[in-house]
C-alpha positions as a printed NumPy array, in Angstrom:
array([[ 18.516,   2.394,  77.472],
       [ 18.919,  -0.889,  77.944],
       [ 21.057,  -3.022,  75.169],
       [ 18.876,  -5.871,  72.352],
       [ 21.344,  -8.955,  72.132],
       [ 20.761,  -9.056,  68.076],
       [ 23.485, -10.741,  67.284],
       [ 23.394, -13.326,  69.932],
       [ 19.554, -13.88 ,  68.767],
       [ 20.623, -14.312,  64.963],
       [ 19.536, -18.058,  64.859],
       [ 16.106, -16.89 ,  65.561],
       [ 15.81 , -14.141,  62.886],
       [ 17.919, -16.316,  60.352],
       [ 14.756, -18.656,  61.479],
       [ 11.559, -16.396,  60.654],
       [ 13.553, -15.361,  57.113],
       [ 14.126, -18.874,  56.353],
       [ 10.934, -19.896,  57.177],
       [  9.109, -17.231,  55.62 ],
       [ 11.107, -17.922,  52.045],
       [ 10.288, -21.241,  52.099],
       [  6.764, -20.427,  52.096],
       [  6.97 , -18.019,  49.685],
       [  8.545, -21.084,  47.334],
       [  5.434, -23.266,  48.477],
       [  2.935, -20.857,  47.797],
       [  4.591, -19.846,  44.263],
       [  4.094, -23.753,  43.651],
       [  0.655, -24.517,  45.457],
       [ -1.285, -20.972,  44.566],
       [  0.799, -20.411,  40.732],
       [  2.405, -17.149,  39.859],
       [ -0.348, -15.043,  37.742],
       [  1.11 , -12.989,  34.78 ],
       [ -0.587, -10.26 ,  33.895],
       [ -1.341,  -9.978,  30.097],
       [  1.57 ,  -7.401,  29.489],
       [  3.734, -10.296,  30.543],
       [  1.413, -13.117,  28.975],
       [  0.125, -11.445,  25.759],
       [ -3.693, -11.144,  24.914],
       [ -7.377,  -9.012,  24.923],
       [ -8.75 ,  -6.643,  27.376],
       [-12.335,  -5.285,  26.747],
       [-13.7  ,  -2.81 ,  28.607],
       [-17.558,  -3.078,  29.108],
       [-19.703,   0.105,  30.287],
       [-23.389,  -0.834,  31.501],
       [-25.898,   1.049,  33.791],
       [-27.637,   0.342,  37.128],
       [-26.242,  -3.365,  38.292],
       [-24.917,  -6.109,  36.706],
       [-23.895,  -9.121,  38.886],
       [-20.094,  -9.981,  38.463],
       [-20.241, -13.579,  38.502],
       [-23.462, -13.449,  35.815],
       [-21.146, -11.266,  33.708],
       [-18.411, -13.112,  33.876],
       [-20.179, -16.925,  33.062],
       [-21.559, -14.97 ,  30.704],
       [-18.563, -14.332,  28.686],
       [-16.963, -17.37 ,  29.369],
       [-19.685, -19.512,  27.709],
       [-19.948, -17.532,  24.458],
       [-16.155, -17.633,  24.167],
       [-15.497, -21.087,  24.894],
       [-12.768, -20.22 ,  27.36 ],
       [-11.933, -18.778,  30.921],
       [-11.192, -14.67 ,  31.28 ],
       [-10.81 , -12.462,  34.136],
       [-13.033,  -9.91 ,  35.197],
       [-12.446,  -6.802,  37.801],
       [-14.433,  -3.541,  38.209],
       [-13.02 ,  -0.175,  37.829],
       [-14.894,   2.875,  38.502],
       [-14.64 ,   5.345,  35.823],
       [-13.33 ,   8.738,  36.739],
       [-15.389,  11.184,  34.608],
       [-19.082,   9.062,  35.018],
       [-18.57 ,   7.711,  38.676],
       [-19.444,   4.503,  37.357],
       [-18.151,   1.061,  37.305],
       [-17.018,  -0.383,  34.243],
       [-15.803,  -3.989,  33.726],
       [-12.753,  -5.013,  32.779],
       [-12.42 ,  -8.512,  30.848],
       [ -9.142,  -9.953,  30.018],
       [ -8.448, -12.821,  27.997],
       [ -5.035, -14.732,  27.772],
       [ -5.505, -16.501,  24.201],
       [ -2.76 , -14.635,  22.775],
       [ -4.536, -14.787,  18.823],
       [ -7.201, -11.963,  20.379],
       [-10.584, -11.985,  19.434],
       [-12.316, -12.239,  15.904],
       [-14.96 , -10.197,  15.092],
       [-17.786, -13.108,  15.47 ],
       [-16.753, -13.618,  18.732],
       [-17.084, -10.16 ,  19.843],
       [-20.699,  -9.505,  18.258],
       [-21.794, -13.144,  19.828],
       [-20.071, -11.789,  23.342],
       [-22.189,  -8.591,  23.065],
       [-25.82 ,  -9.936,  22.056],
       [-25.452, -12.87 ,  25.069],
       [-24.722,  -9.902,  27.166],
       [-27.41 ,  -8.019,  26.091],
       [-29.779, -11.019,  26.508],
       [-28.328, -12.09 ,  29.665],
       [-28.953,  -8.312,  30.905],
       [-31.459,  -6.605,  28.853],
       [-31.873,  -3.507,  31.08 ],
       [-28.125,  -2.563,  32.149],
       [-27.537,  -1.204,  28.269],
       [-24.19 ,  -3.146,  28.039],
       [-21.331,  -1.878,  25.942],
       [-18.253,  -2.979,  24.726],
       [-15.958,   0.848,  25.09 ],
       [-12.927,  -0.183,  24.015],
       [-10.639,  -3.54 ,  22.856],
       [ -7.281,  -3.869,  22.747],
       [ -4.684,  -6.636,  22.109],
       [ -1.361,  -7.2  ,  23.842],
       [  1.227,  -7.99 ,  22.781],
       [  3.513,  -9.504,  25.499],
       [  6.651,  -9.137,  23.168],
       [  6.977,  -5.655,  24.833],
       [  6.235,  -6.297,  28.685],
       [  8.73 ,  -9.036,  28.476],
       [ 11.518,  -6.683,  27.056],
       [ 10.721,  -4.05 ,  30.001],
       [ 11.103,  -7.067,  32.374],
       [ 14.348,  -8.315,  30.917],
       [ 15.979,  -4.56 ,  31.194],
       [ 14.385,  -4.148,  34.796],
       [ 16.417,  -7.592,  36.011],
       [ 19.763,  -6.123,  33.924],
       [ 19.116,  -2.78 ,  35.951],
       [ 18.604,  -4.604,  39.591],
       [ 22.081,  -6.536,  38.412],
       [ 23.795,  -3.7  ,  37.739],
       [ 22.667,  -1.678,  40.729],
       [ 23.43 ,  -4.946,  43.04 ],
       [ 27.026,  -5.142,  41.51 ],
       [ 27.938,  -0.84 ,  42.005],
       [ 26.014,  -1.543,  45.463],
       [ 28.641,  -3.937,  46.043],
       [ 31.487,  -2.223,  45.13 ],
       [ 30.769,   1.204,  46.65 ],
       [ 29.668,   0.001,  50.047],
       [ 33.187,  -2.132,  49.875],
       [ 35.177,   1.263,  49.098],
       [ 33.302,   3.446,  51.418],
       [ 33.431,   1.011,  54.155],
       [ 36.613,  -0.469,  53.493],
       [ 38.183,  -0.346,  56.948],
       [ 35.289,  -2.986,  57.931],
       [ 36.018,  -5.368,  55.189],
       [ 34.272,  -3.585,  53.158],
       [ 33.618,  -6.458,  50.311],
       [ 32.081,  -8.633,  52.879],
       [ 29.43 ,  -5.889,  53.867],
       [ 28.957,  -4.897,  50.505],
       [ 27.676,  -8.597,  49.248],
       [ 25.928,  -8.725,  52.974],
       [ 23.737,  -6.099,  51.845],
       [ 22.857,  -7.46 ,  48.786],
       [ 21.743, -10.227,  50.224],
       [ 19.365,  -8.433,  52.075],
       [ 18.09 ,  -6.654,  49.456],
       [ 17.361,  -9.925,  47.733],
       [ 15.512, -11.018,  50.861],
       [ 13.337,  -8.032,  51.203],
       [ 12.851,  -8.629,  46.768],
       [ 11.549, -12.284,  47.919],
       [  9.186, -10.997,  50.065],
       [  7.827,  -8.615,  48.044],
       [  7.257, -11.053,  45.495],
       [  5.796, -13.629,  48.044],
       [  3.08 , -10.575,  48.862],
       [  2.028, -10.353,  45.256],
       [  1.49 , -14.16 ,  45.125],
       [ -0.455, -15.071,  48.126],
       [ -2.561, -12.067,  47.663],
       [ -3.321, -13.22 ,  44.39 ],
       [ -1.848, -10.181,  42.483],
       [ -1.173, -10.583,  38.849],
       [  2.546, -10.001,  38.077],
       [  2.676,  -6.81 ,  36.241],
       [  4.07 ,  -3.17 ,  35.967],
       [  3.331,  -2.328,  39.829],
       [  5.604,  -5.64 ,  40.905],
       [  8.666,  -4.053,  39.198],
       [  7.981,  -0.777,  40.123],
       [  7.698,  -2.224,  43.799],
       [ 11.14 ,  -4.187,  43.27 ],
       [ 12.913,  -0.904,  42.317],
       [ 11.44 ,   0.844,  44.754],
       [ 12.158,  -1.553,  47.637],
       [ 16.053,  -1.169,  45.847],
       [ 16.439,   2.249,  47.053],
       [ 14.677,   2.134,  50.289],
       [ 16.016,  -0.984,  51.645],
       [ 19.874,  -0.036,  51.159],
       [ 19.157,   2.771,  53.42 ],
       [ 18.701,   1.295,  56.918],
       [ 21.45 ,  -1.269,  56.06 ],
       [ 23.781,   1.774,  55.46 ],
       [ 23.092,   3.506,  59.108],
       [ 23.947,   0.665,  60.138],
       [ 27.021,   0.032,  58.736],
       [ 27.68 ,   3.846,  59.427],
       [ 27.283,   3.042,  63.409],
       [ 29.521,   0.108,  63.156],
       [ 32.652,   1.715,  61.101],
       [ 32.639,   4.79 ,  63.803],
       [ 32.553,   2.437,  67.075],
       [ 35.057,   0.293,  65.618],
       [ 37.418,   3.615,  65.315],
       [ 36.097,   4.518,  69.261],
       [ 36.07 ,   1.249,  71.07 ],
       [ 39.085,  -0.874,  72.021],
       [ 40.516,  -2.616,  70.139],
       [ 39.723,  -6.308,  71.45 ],
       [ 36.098,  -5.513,  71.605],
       [ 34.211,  -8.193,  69.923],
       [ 32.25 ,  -8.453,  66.899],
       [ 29.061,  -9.641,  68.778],
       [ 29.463,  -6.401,  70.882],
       [ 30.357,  -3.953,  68.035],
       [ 27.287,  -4.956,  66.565],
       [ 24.927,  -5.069,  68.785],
       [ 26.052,  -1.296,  69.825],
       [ 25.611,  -0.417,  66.523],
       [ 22.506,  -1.58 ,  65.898],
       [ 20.905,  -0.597,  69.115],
       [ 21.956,   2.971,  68.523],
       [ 20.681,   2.92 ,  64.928],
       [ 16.785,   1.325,  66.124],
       [ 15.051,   4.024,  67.131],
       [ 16.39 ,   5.935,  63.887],
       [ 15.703,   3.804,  61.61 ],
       [ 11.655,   2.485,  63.454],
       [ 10.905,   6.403,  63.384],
       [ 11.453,   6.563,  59.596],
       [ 10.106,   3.167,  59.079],
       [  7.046,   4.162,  61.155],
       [  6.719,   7.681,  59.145],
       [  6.793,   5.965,  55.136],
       [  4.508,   3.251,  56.545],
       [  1.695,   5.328,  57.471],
       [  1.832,   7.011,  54.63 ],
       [  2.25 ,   4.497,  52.046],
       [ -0.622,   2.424,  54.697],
       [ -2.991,   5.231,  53.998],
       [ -2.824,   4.813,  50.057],
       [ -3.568,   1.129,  50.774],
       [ -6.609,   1.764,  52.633],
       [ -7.717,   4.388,  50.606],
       [ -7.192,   2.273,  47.578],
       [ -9.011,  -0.092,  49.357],
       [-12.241,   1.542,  49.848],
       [-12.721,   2.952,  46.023],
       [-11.483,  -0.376,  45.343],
       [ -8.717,   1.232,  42.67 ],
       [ -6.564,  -2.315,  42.162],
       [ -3.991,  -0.564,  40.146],
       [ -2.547,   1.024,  43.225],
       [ -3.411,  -1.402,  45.653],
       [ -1.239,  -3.521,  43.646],
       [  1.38 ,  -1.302,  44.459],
       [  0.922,   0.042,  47.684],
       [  0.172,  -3.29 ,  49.73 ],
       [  3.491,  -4.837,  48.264],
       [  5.384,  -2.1  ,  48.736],
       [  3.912,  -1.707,  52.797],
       [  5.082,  -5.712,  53.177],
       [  8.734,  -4.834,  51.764],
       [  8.908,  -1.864,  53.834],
       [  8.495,  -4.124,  57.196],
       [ 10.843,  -6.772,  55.   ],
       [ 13.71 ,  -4.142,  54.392],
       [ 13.39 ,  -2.832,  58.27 ],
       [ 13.849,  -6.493,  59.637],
       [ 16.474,  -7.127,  57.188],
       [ 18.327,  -4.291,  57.871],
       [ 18.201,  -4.814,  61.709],
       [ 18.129,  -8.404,  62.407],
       [ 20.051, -10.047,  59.133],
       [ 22.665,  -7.492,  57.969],
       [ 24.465,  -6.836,  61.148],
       [ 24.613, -10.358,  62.301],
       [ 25.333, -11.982,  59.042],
       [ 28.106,  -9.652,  58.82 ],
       [ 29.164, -10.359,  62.535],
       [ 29.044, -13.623,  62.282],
       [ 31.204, -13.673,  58.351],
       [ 33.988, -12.14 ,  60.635],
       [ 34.079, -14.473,  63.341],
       [ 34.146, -17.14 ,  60.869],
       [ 37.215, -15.158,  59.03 ],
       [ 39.097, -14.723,  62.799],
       [ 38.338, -18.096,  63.531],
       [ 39.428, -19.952,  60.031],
       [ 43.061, -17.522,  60.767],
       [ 43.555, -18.618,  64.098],
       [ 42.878, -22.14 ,  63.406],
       [ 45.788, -22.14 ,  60.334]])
């Protein structure tokens, strides 16, 4: 089979990453970052009704008799087979009794044969979300930093520090473009986005580690002169079709959730699945194209710097 030059291609994927988290920063500027109201505080009222209601009605609807802008999505409810619609306001005070009768009767007006309903209201309060977020970033800390140091003990005869913070830093990469999925798609930062970013945690670290597997046994095999470049690129070759058939194998089947999610148009998972699909691709590039010759080229620098003193 014949040999990928990854390492001496690194400017090129150092180039698409680069590229790609820069316009992840743009977008998080130019399109906003949406918090969803466990992170933002506020109402959600669920609304039953019969036959159809137009969304965009329903929503202008609502938004002139409170005075303010809300959010509406459709959810299909799982006992009726119906769709129900979701309104969720950010004005962290809630909503006052008044408001709620005047929201009902222009509903009612607005739609006098769809038997509208207010089912249930609830406030949030976004004291709670925040805390869960808070202990979700000490808990990706903490697993970065044991990351670090067991990948430097168990790979210690390949400077095992340097690999260690290498693979970090590509878990942070494939955590960027996670989060760069969920903000040009337009998805509301919310429970799904950390459950994707812990999820992406444990996946990602895998590849990196067959990797780093490959290149700890060929450095015990080949000569000793053999190059980093070359020690690499060995490695990595011999680790591709490995790691593409398990890639391959959790992308269909997290794909298929995506679609299906799709079609009964259940956003809750979508949320999750489509994400969680990008980082996938994001944690096989990483752990291919960005690990190996980052580390590669950290130890020519090291050789280099010690030969010139």
């Amino acid at each position: 089979m014949k040999q990928v030059d990854i390492v001496g291609r690194r400017k090129i994927w150092f180039s698409i990453s680069s590229a790609l988290i820069v316009l992840i920063i743009a977008a998080s500027f130019v399109l906003g970052v949406k918090l969803d109201i466990q992170f933002s505080g506020g109402t959600i009222i669920t609304y039953t009704f019969t036959g159809q209601a137009d969304k965009a009605s329903f929503e202008k609807t609502v938004e002139d008799s409170l005075g303010q802008p809300v959010t509406l999505r459709e959810q299909y409810d799982v006992n009726t087979g119906l769709p129900n619609y979701i309104i969720t306001l950010t004005n962290k005070s809630g909503i006052t009794p008044d408001q709620q009768i005047a929201v009902n009767e222009a509903l009612q007006t607005q739609f006098p044969d769809n038997n509208v309903n207010a089912a249930s209201i609830s406030n949030v309060d976004p004291t709670i979300g925040r805390d869960f977020f808070l202990k979700s970033i000490v808990a990706v800390v903490a697993a970065s930093i044991l990351m670090i140091i067991y990948i430097a003990f168990r790979f210690r005869k390949m400077n095992g520090w340097s690999a260690g913070v290498i693979a970090v830093m590509a878990l942070l990469h494939d955590l960027i473009i996670a989060y760069g999925a969920f903000v040009i798609c337009g998805f509301p930062l919310n429970d799904s986005f950390i459950a994707v970013m812990l999820t992406i945690l444990g996946y990602s670290i895998n590849n990196t580690i067959i990797v780093y597997d490959r290149v700890r046994e060929n450095r015990r095999l080949l000569p000793v002169k053999t190059t980093y470049k070359d020690l690499v690129n060995l490695s990595v070759n011999q680790s591709m079709t490995r790691s593409i058939n398990t890639t391959v194998s959790t992308v269909i089947a997290v794909g298929c959730v995506c679609a299906m999610s799709l079609i009964y148009h259940v956003n809750s998972i979508l949320t999750f699945s489509l994400p969680l699909l990008v980082g996938m691709f994001a944690g096989f590039f990483s752990s291919m194209f960005i690990s190996g010759p980052l580390w590669a080229f950290w130890q020519e620098r090291k050789r280099a710097q010690k030969s010139a003193s």
